[in-house]
CSV table of C-alpha atoms and ligand atoms in Angstrom, one decimal:
chain,number,residue,atom,x,y,z
A,145,MET,CA,-22.9,-28.7,28.9
A,146,GLN,CA,-19.3,-27.9,29.6
A,147,HIS,CA,-17.9,-26.0,26.7
A,148,PHE,CA,-14.4,-25.1,27.6
A,149,VAL,CA,-11.4,-27.1,26.5
A,150,ASN,CA,-9.5,-25.2,29.3
A,151,THR,CA,-11.6,-23.3,31.8
A,152,PRO,CA,-10.6,-19.6,31.2
A,153,THR,CA,-10.0,-18.2,34.6
A,154,PRO,CA,-8.1,-14.8,35.0
A,155,VAL,CA,-4.3,-15.5,35.0
A,156,THR,CA,-2.2,-14.0,37.8
A,157,ILE,CA,1.4,-14.6,37.0
A,158,GLU,CA,4.5,-12.5,37.4
A,159,VAL,CA,5.6,-12.2,33.8
A,160,MET,CA,2.7,-12.0,31.4
A,161,ILE,CA,2.5,-11.9,27.7
A,162,VAL,CA,-0.7,-11.1,25.8
A,163,LEU,CA,-1.4,-11.4,22.1
A,164,GLY,CA,-3.8,-8.8,20.8
A,165,ILE,CA,-5.9,-9.0,17.6
A,166,GLU,CA,-7.3,-5.9,15.9
A,167,SER,CA,-9.6,-5.9,12.8
A,168,SER,CA,-12.2,-3.2,13.4
A,169,CYS,CA,-11.6,-1.2,10.2
A,170,ASP,CA,-9.0,-1.5,7.4
A,171,GLU,CA,-6.0,-2.6,9.4
A,172,THR,CA,-5.5,-6.3,10.1
A,173,ALA,CA,-3.1,-6.3,13.1
A,174,VAL,CA,-1.6,-8.5,15.7
A,175,GLY,CA,0.6,-7.2,18.6
A,176,ILE,CA,2.4,-9.0,21.4
A,177,VAL,CA,3.1,-7.1,24.7
A,178,LYS,CA,4.8,-8.1,27.9
A,179,ASP,CA,3.6,-6.8,31.3
A,180,GLY,CA,1.6,-3.9,29.7
A,181,GLU,CA,4.9,-2.0,29.0
A,182,GLU,CA,7.1,-3.9,26.6
A,183,LEU,CA,6.3,-4.1,22.9
A,184,LEU,CA,7.5,-7.5,21.5
A,185,ALA,CA,5.7,-7.4,18.1
A,186,ASN,CA,3.4,-5.1,16.1
A,187,ALA,CA,2.5,-6.7,12.8
A,188,VAL,CA,0.0,-4.7,10.7
A,189,PHE,CA,-1.4,-5.1,7.2
A,190,SER,CA,-3.5,-2.2,5.9
A,191,SER,CA,-6.0,-2.6,3.0
A,192,MET,CA,-6.0,1.2,2.6
A,193,ASP,CA,-4.7,1.1,-1.0
A,194,LEU,CA,-7.7,-1.1,-2.0
A,195,HIS,CA,-10.1,1.7,-0.8
A,196,LYS,CA,-8.3,4.7,-2.4
A,197,ALA,CA,-10.3,4.6,-5.6
A,198,TYR,CA,-13.5,5.0,-3.5
A,199,GLY,CA,-12.3,7.9,-1.3
A,200,GLY,CA,-13.1,5.9,1.9
A,201,VAL,CA,-13.1,2.4,3.5
A,202,VAL,CA,-15.5,0.0,1.7
A,203,PRO,CA,-16.7,-2.5,4.4
A,204,GLU,CA,-16.9,-5.5,2.1
A,205,ILE,CA,-13.4,-5.0,0.7
A,206,ALA,CA,-12.0,-4.5,4.3
A,207,ALA,CA,-13.7,-7.7,5.6
A,208,ARG,CA,-12.3,-9.8,2.7
A,209,SER,CA,-8.9,-8.4,3.2
A,210,HIS,CA,-9.0,-9.4,6.9
A,211,ILE,CA,-9.8,-13.0,5.9
A,212,GLU,CA,-6.8,-13.1,3.6
A,213,SER,CA,-4.3,-11.5,5.8
A,214,ILE,CA,-5.1,-12.4,9.4
A,215,ILE,CA,-3.1,-15.7,9.5
A,216,PRO,CA,0.0,-14.3,7.8
A,217,VAL,CA,-0.1,-11.3,10.1
A,218,LEU,CA,-0.5,-13.6,13.2
A,219,THR,CA,2.5,-15.7,12.0
A,220,GLU,CA,4.6,-12.6,11.4
A,221,ALA,CA,3.9,-11.3,15.0
A,222,LEU,CA,4.8,-14.6,16.6
A,223,LYS,CA,8.1,-14.7,14.5
A,224,THR,CA,9.0,-11.2,15.5
A,225,ALA,CA,8.3,-11.7,19.2
A,226,PHE,CA,10.0,-15.2,19.4
A,227,PRO,CA,12.5,-15.4,16.6
A,228,TYR,CA,14.0,-18.9,16.0
A,229,MET,CA,11.2,-20.6,18.0
A,230,PRO,CA,8.9,-23.0,16.3
A,231,GLU,CA,5.3,-21.7,16.2
A,232,ASP,CA,4.1,-24.3,18.8
A,233,GLU,CA,6.8,-23.2,21.2
A,234,ALA,CA,6.0,-19.6,20.6
A,235,TRP,CA,2.4,-20.2,21.5
A,236,GLU,CA,3.5,-21.6,24.9
A,237,GLN,CA,4.9,-18.2,25.7
A,238,ILE,CA,1.5,-16.5,25.3
A,239,ASP,CA,-0.6,-16.2,28.5
A,240,ALA,CA,-3.8,-14.7,27.1
A,241,ILE,CA,-5.5,-13.5,23.9
A,242,ALA,CA,-7.2,-10.1,23.6
A,243,VAL,CA,-9.4,-9.0,20.7
A,244,THR,CA,-11.3,-5.9,19.6
A,245,HIS,CA,-15.0,-6.8,19.8
A,246,GLY,CA,-16.2,-3.2,19.1
A,247,ALA,CA,-16.7,-0.6,18.0
A,248,GLY,CA,-16.1,-1.0,14.2
A,249,LEU,CA,-17.4,-2.4,11.0
A,250,GLY,CA,-19.4,-5.6,11.6
A,251,GLY,CA,-17.9,-7.8,8.9
A,252,SER,CA,-14.3,-6.7,9.8
A,253,LEU,CA,-14.8,-7.2,13.5
A,254,LEU,CA,-16.2,-10.7,12.9
A,255,VAL,CA,-12.9,-11.9,11.3
A,256,GLY,CA,-10.8,-10.9,14.3
A,257,VAL,CA,-13.3,-12.1,16.9
A,258,MET,CA,-13.7,-15.5,15.2
A,259,THR,CA,-10.0,-15.9,14.9
A,260,ALA,CA,-9.5,-15.0,18.6
A,261,LYS,CA,-12.2,-17.3,19.7
A,262,THR,CA,-10.8,-20.2,17.7
A,263,LEU,CA,-7.3,-19.6,19.0
A,264,ALA,CA,-8.5,-19.3,22.6
A,265,VAL,CA,-10.2,-22.7,22.5
A,266,THR,CA,-7.6,-24.6,20.5
A,267,LYS,CA,-4.5,-23.1,22.3
A,268,GLY,CA,-6.3,-23.2,25.7
A,269,LYS,CA,-5.8,-19.4,26.5
A,270,PRO,CA,-8.1,-17.1,28.4
A,271,LEU,CA,-9.8,-14.5,26.1
A,272,TYR,CA,-10.3,-10.8,26.8
A,273,ALA,CA,-12.8,-8.6,24.9
A,274,ILE,CA,-11.4,-5.2,24.2
A,275,ASN,CA,-13.1,-1.8,23.5
A,276,HIS,CA,-11.1,-0.4,20.5
A,277,VAL,CA,-11.4,3.3,21.6
A,278,GLU,CA,-10.3,2.5,25.1
A,279,ALA,CA,-7.3,0.5,23.7
A,280,HIS,CA,-6.1,3.6,21.7
A,281,VAL,CA,-5.3,5.2,25.0
A,282,TYR,CA,-3.3,2.2,26.1
A,283,ALA,CA,-0.8,2.5,23.3
A,284,ASN,CA,0.7,5.2,25.4
A,285,PHE,CA,1.6,2.8,28.2
A,286,LEU,CA,4.2,1.1,26.0
A,287,THR,CA,7.6,2.4,27.1
A,288,LYS,CA,10.1,-0.4,26.2
A,289,THR,CA,11.0,-2.3,23.1
A,290,SER,CA,13.9,-3.9,21.4
A,291,LEU,CA,12.2,-3.5,18.0
A,292,GLU,CA,13.9,-1.1,15.6
A,293,ASN,CA,12.4,2.2,14.6
A,294,TYR,CA,10.1,2.8,17.5
A,295,LYS,CA,10.2,6.1,19.5
A,296,LEU,CA,8.4,5.4,22.8
A,297,PRO,CA,7.8,7.7,25.8
A,298,ASP,CA,10.2,7.3,28.7
A,299,LYS,CA,7.5,6.6,31.3
A,300,GLN,CA,3.9,5.5,31.5
A,301,PRO,CA,1.2,8.2,31.8
A,302,GLU,CA,-0.1,8.9,35.3
A,303,PHE,CA,-3.6,9.3,36.6
A,304,PRO,CA,-5.7,11.4,36.4
A,305,LEU,CA,-5.1,11.0,32.7
A,306,LEU,CA,-6.8,13.1,30.1
A,307,SER,CA,-6.9,11.5,26.7
A,308,LEU,CA,-7.9,12.9,23.3
A,309,ILE,CA,-8.7,10.1,20.8
A,310,VAL,CA,-8.7,11.5,17.3
A,311,SER,CA,-8.9,9.3,14.2
A,312,GLY,CA,-10.9,8.5,11.1
A,313,GLY,CA,-13.5,6.7,13.2
A,314,HIS,CA,-13.3,8.5,16.6
A,315,SER,CA,-13.2,11.9,18.2
A,316,GLN,CA,-13.4,11.4,22.0
A,317,LEU,CA,-12.2,13.2,25.1
A,318,VAL,CA,-12.0,10.9,28.1
A,319,ILE,CA,-10.8,11.4,31.7
A,320,PHE,CA,-9.3,8.3,33.4
A,321,ARG,CA,-9.2,8.4,37.2
A,322,ASN,CA,-7.6,5.0,37.2
A,323,HIS,CA,-7.5,1.8,35.0
A,324,PHE,CA,-11.1,0.9,34.2
A,325,ASP,CA,-12.4,4.0,36.0
A,326,TYR,CA,-13.1,6.6,33.4
A,327,THR,CA,-15.7,9.1,32.1
A,328,LEU,CA,-16.3,10.0,28.5
A,329,LEU,CA,-16.5,13.8,28.6
A,330,GLY,CA,-17.6,14.3,25.0
A,331,GLN,CA,-17.4,13.1,21.5
A,332,THR,CA,-18.4,14.1,18.0
A,333,ARG,CA,-22.1,14.4,17.2
A,334,ASP,CA,-21.5,13.5,13.6
A,335,ASP,CA,-18.2,13.0,11.6
A,336,ALA,CA,-15.0,12.1,13.4
A,337,ILE,CA,-12.2,14.7,12.8
A,338,GLY,CA,-10.2,12.4,10.5
A,339,GLU,CA,-13.3,11.6,8.6
A,340,ALA,CA,-13.9,15.4,8.1
A,341,PHE,CA,-10.3,15.7,6.8
A,342,ASP,CA,-11.0,12.9,4.4
A,343,LYS,CA,-14.3,14.4,3.2
A,344,VAL,CA,-12.8,17.9,2.8
A,345,ALA,CA,-9.9,16.4,0.8
A,346,LYS,CA,-12.4,14.8,-1.6
A,347,ILE,CA,-14.2,18.1,-2.1
A,348,ILE,CA,-11.0,20.0,-3.0
A,349,GLY,CA,-9.5,17.2,-5.0
A,350,LEU,CA,-6.8,15.9,-2.7
A,351,PRO,CA,-6.0,12.2,-2.4
A,352,TYR,CA,-7.3,9.7,0.3
A,353,PRO,CA,-6.5,9.6,3.2
A,354,GLY,CA,-7.3,13.2,3.5
A,355,GLY,CA,-5.5,14.0,6.8
A,356,PRO,CA,-1.9,13.8,5.4
A,357,SER,CA,-2.9,15.4,2.1
A,358,VAL,CA,-4.8,18.3,3.6
A,359,SER,CA,-2.1,19.0,6.1
A,360,LYS,CA,0.6,18.9,3.3
A,361,ALA,CA,-1.4,21.4,1.2
A,362,ALA,CA,-2.1,23.5,4.3
A,363,MET,CA,1.7,24.1,4.7
A,364,LYS,CA,1.5,26.2,1.5
A,365,GLY,CA,-1.8,27.9,2.3
A,366,ASP,CA,-3.0,30.9,4.4
A,367,PRO,CA,-5.0,29.6,7.4
A,368,ASN,CA,-6.6,33.0,7.9
A,369,LYS,CA,-7.7,33.4,4.3
A,370,TYR,CA,-11.2,32.0,4.9
A,371,LYS,CA,-13.3,32.3,8.1
A,372,LEU,CA,-15.0,28.9,8.6
A,373,PRO,CA,-17.6,28.4,11.4
A,374,LYS,CA,-16.9,26.5,14.6
A,375,ALA,CA,-20.0,24.5,15.9
A,376,ARG,CA,-21.5,25.7,19.2
A,377,LEU,CA,-23.1,22.9,21.1
A,378,ASP,CA,-24.9,22.6,24.5
A,379,ASN,CA,-22.4,20.1,26.0
A,380,LYS,CA,-19.2,22.0,26.2
A,381,TYR,CA,-17.1,18.9,25.5
A,382,GLU,CA,-19.0,17.8,22.4
A,383,TYR,CA,-17.8,18.4,18.8
A,384,SER,CA,-19.4,18.6,15.4
A,385,PHE,CA,-17.5,18.6,12.1
A,386,SER,CA,-20.4,18.4,9.7
A,387,GLY,CA,-20.9,22.2,9.8
A,388,PRO,CA,-17.3,23.2,8.9
A,389,LYS,CA,-17.3,20.4,6.2
A,390,THR,CA,-20.4,21.8,4.5
A,391,ALA,CA,-19.0,25.3,4.9
A,392,VAL,CA,-16.0,24.1,2.9
A,393,LEU,CA,-18.3,22.8,0.1
A,394,ARG,CA,-20.2,26.2,0.0
A,395,LEU,CA,-17.0,28.1,0.0
A,396,ALA,CA,-15.5,26.1,-2.8
A,397,GLN,CA,-18.7,26.6,-4.9
A,398,GLU,CA,-18.6,30.4,-4.2
A,399,GLU,CA,-14.9,30.6,-5.1
A,400,ILE,CA,-15.5,29.3,-8.6
A,401,GLY,CA,-18.6,31.6,-9.0
A,402,GLU,CA,-21.2,28.8,-8.8
A,403,ASP,CA,-24.2,28.3,-6.4
A,404,PHE,CA,-25.0,25.4,-4.0
A,405,THR,CA,-26.5,23.3,-6.8
A,406,PHE,CA,-23.1,22.9,-8.5
A,407,PRO,CA,-22.0,19.2,-8.1
A,408,SER,CA,-19.3,18.7,-5.5
A,409,PHE,CA,-17.4,16.1,-7.7
A,410,LYS,CA,-16.8,18.7,-10.4
A,411,LEU,CA,-15.4,21.3,-8.0
A,412,ALA,CA,-11.8,20.3,-7.7
A,413,GLU,CA,-10.9,20.7,-11.4
A,414,ARG,CA,-12.0,24.4,-11.2
A,415,LEU,CA,-10.1,25.4,-8.1
A,416,SER,CA,-6.6,26.9,-8.4
A,417,GLU,CA,-3.7,25.5,-6.4
A,418,THR,CA,-3.7,28.6,-4.2
A,419,GLN,CA,-7.4,28.2,-3.5
A,420,VAL,CA,-6.9,24.5,-2.6
A,421,CYS,CA,-4.0,25.3,-0.3
A,422,ASP,CA,-5.9,28.2,1.4
A,423,ILE,CA,-9.0,26.2,1.9
A,424,ALA,CA,-6.9,23.3,3.3
A,425,ALA,CA,-5.1,25.6,5.7
A,426,SER,CA,-8.3,27.4,6.8
A,427,PHE,CA,-10.2,24.1,7.4
A,428,GLN,CA,-7.2,22.5,9.3
A,429,LYS,CA,-7.0,25.5,11.6
A,430,ILE,CA,-10.7,25.4,12.5
A,431,ALA,CA,-10.9,21.6,12.9
A,432,VAL,CA,-7.8,21.5,15.1
A,433,GLU,CA,-8.9,24.5,17.2
A,434,THR,CA,-12.2,22.7,17.8
A,435,VAL,CA,-10.6,19.7,19.5
A,436,VAL,CA,-7.9,21.8,21.2
A,437,ASP,CA,-10.5,24.2,22.8
A,438,LYS,CA,-12.2,21.2,24.4
A,439,THR,CA,-9.0,19.6,25.6
A,440,VAL,CA,-7.9,22.9,27.2
A,441,LEU,CA,-11.3,23.2,28.9
A,442,ALA,CA,-11.0,19.6,30.3
A,443,PHE,CA,-7.4,20.3,31.4
A,444,GLU,CA,-8.5,23.3,33.4
A,445,GLU,CA,-11.5,21.4,35.0
A,446,PHE,CA,-9.8,18.1,35.8
A,447,GLU,CA,-6.1,19.1,36.3
A,448,PRO,CA,-4.8,15.8,35.0
A,449,LYS,CA,-1.2,14.7,35.7
A,450,SER,CA,-0.8,13.4,32.1
A,451,VAL,CA,-2.4,14.2,28.7
A,452,VAL,CA,-2.1,11.7,25.9
A,453,ILE,CA,-3.2,11.9,22.2
A,454,ALA,CA,-4.2,8.7,20.4
A,455,GLY,CA,-5.5,7.9,16.9
A,456,GLY,CA,-4.2,8.7,13.4
A,457,VAL,CA,-4.8,12.5,13.6
A,458,ALA,CA,-2.2,12.6,16.3
A,459,ALA,CA,0.3,12.8,13.4
A,460,ASN,CA,-1.1,16.3,12.6
A,461,GLN,CA,1.6,18.9,13.2
A,462,GLU,CA,-0.8,21.8,13.6
A,463,LEU,CA,-2.6,19.8,16.4
A,464,ARG,CA,0.7,19.2,18.1
A,465,LYS,CA,1.7,22.8,17.9
A,466,GLN,CA,-1.6,24.2,19.2
A,467,LEU,CA,-1.6,21.7,22.1
A,468,SER,CA,1.9,22.5,23.2
A,469,ASP,CA,1.1,26.2,22.9
A,470,ARG,CA,-2.0,25.9,25.1
A,471,ILE,CA,-1.4,23.0,27.6
A,472,PRO,CA,1.0,23.8,30.3
A,473,ILE,CA,2.4,20.3,30.7
A,474,ASP,CA,4.1,18.1,28.2
A,475,VAL,CA,1.6,16.3,26.0
A,476,GLU,CA,2.6,12.6,25.3
A,477,TYR,CA,2.7,11.2,21.8
A,478,THR,CA,3.8,7.7,21.2
A,479,ASP,CA,5.3,6.4,17.9
A,480,ILE,CA,2.9,7.1,15.0
A,481,LYS,CA,2.8,3.3,14.2
A,482,LEU,CA,1.1,2.9,17.6
A,483,CYS,CA,-1.2,5.9,17.1
A,484,THR,CA,-3.0,4.4,14.1
A,485,ASP,CA,-4.9,1.1,14.5
A,486,ASN,CA,-2.7,-1.7,15.7
A,487,GLY,CA,-2.7,-4.9,17.7
A,488,ALA,CA,-0.2,-3.8,20.3
A,489,MET,CA,-2.7,-1.4,21.9
A,490,ILE,CA,-5.2,-4.2,22.1
A,491,ALA,CA,-2.6,-6.5,23.8
A,492,THR,CA,-1.5,-3.7,26.2
A,493,LEU,CA,-5.1,-3.2,27.4
A,494,GLY,CA,-5.3,-7.0,27.6
A,495,CYS,CA,-2.3,-7.0,29.9
A,496,PHE,CA,-4.0,-4.5,32.2
A,497,LYS,CA,-7.2,-6.5,32.2
A,498,VAL,CA,-5.2,-9.5,33.3
A,499,MET,CA,-3.3,-7.6,35.9
A,500,ASN,CA,-6.5,-6.0,37.3
A,501,GLU,CA,-8.4,-9.3,37.3
A,502,GLN,CA,-11.0,-8.1,34.8
A,503,GLU,CA,-13.7,-10.4,33.4
A,504,VAL,CA,-12.7,-13.1,31.0
A,505,ALA,CA,-14.8,-13.6,27.8
A,506,ASP,CA,-16.5,-16.8,26.9
A,507,PRO,CA,-14.8,-18.0,23.6
A,508,TYR,CA,-18.0,-19.8,22.6
A,509,SER,CA,-20.4,-16.8,22.9
A,510,LEU,CA,-18.3,-13.6,22.4
A,511,GLN,CA,-19.9,-11.6,19.5
A,512,PRO,CA,-18.7,-8.4,17.7
A,513,GLN,CA,-20.4,-5.2,18.9
A,514,PRO,CA,-20.2,-2.7,16.1
A,515,ASN,CA,-21.8,0.1,18.1
A,516,LEU,CA,-19.9,-0.5,21.4
A,517,SER,CA,-19.5,2.8,23.2
A,518,MET,CA,-17.1,3.8,26.0
B,22,KG4,O1,-6.3,5.8,13.7
B,22,KG4,P1,-6.4,5.7,12.2
B,22,KG4,O2,-5.3,5.0,11.4
B,22,KG4,O3,-7.7,4.8,11.8
B,22,KG4,C1,-8.9,5.0,12.4
B,22,KG4,O4,-9.2,4.3,13.4
B,22,KG4,O5,-9.7,5.8,11.8
B,22,KG4,O6,-6.7,7.1,11.7
B,22,KG4,C2,-6.9,7.4,10.3
B,22,KG4,C3,-7.3,8.8,10.2
B,22,KG4,C4,-7.7,9.2,8.7
B,22,KG4,O7,-9.0,9.8,8.7
B,22,KG4,C5,-6.6,10.2,8.3
B,22,KG4,O8,-7.1,11.1,7.3
B,22,KG4,C6,-6.2,10.8,9.6
B,22,KG4,O9,-6.3,9.8,10.6
B,22,KG4,N1,-4.9,11.4,9.6
B,22,KG4,C7,-4.6,12.7,9.7
B,22,KG4,C8,-3.2,12.8,9.6
B,22,KG4,N2,-2.7,11.6,9.3
B,22,KG4,C9,-3.7,10.7,9.4
B,22,KG4,N3,-5.4,13.7,10.0
B,22,KG4,C10,-4.9,15.0,10.0
B,22,KG4,N4,-3.6,15.2,9.9
B,22,KG4,C11,-2.7,14.2,9.6
B,22,KG4,N5,-1.4,14.4,9.5
B,23,ZN,ZN1,-8.9,3.4,15.8
């Protein structure tokens, strides 16, 4: 049986515009990118506020929110990229659709994947399936935009390219020899670094998301007040954050004169502001040092021409400071709006898939892959 309305063959055209859809966690996002370098639109709706009361993302709430916001976000992206054009005409400008199919929360991924499949069939566009973690790196390839309030790097990264992807869901160190030719050097064995910040924040009574609140408290604290452990693992590029996180729990219990049976949810009210700030600073120091140590090791082994940082934790000033102190070349950071989850990074990787004649996905059979690895 012939399924396709339009047979999706890879497109090879001179100017190419890709629409990217992202829904793997709590951001519903659509980005539009030209030629893998120019940002035309980056519309994002985050359901983060709905999760605040629970101290972390609730999958069912995130999935419902994607259903409600995916069409308004899509419309906003098309309007931004092609102002004054009717939506049908705007669609004519789009050459391909890219969508995150993993890794992520099953219910959340499903909304983006079903939307992309439907659009690919009804609008007659080729569909590209995107690995979310790989796409984080591609946000750094955006160097041009006429959108206001974006600070982009002057030039695209060069290969070999070392990338540190650090967010609430990921902590990966990857060396790219070229597009689509990369090796995952190491990743976290347990919690992602951002997740560890979020959990530590909860223990010491700081609001969600924990990264910004822990780093704000850390500014007033002494990073050398408490000596927290760094995990030692057989693979020199792997990390673990569960040890330091448990060490924070034990430390907080000790500081208020209680033992390990004292419930963690009652700790925060007994800690003084000084104790909270010192714990935040000591934890931040050890967590950041852990990923920077691995990045420095990889830099020495692979001698990359570029180093890029992707993911929400790239906003952390201590991480930026330690990296610039210890890496002898300039480390690239794109605009923070492109570091956190967004559709533009999906569209950018989509552009490179088109340009490198990578495989097109079947819009009738593409499925979310929650555990997709790199
Ligand atoms: O990339 P992102 O928006 O979403 C995921 O894919 O996870 O990253 C969010 C994560 C959260 O865990 C948040 O606590 C962390 O990034 N984060 C930070 C900072 N800002 C955000 N972590 C440390 N320091 C920050 N300044
Ligand atoms: Zn992400």
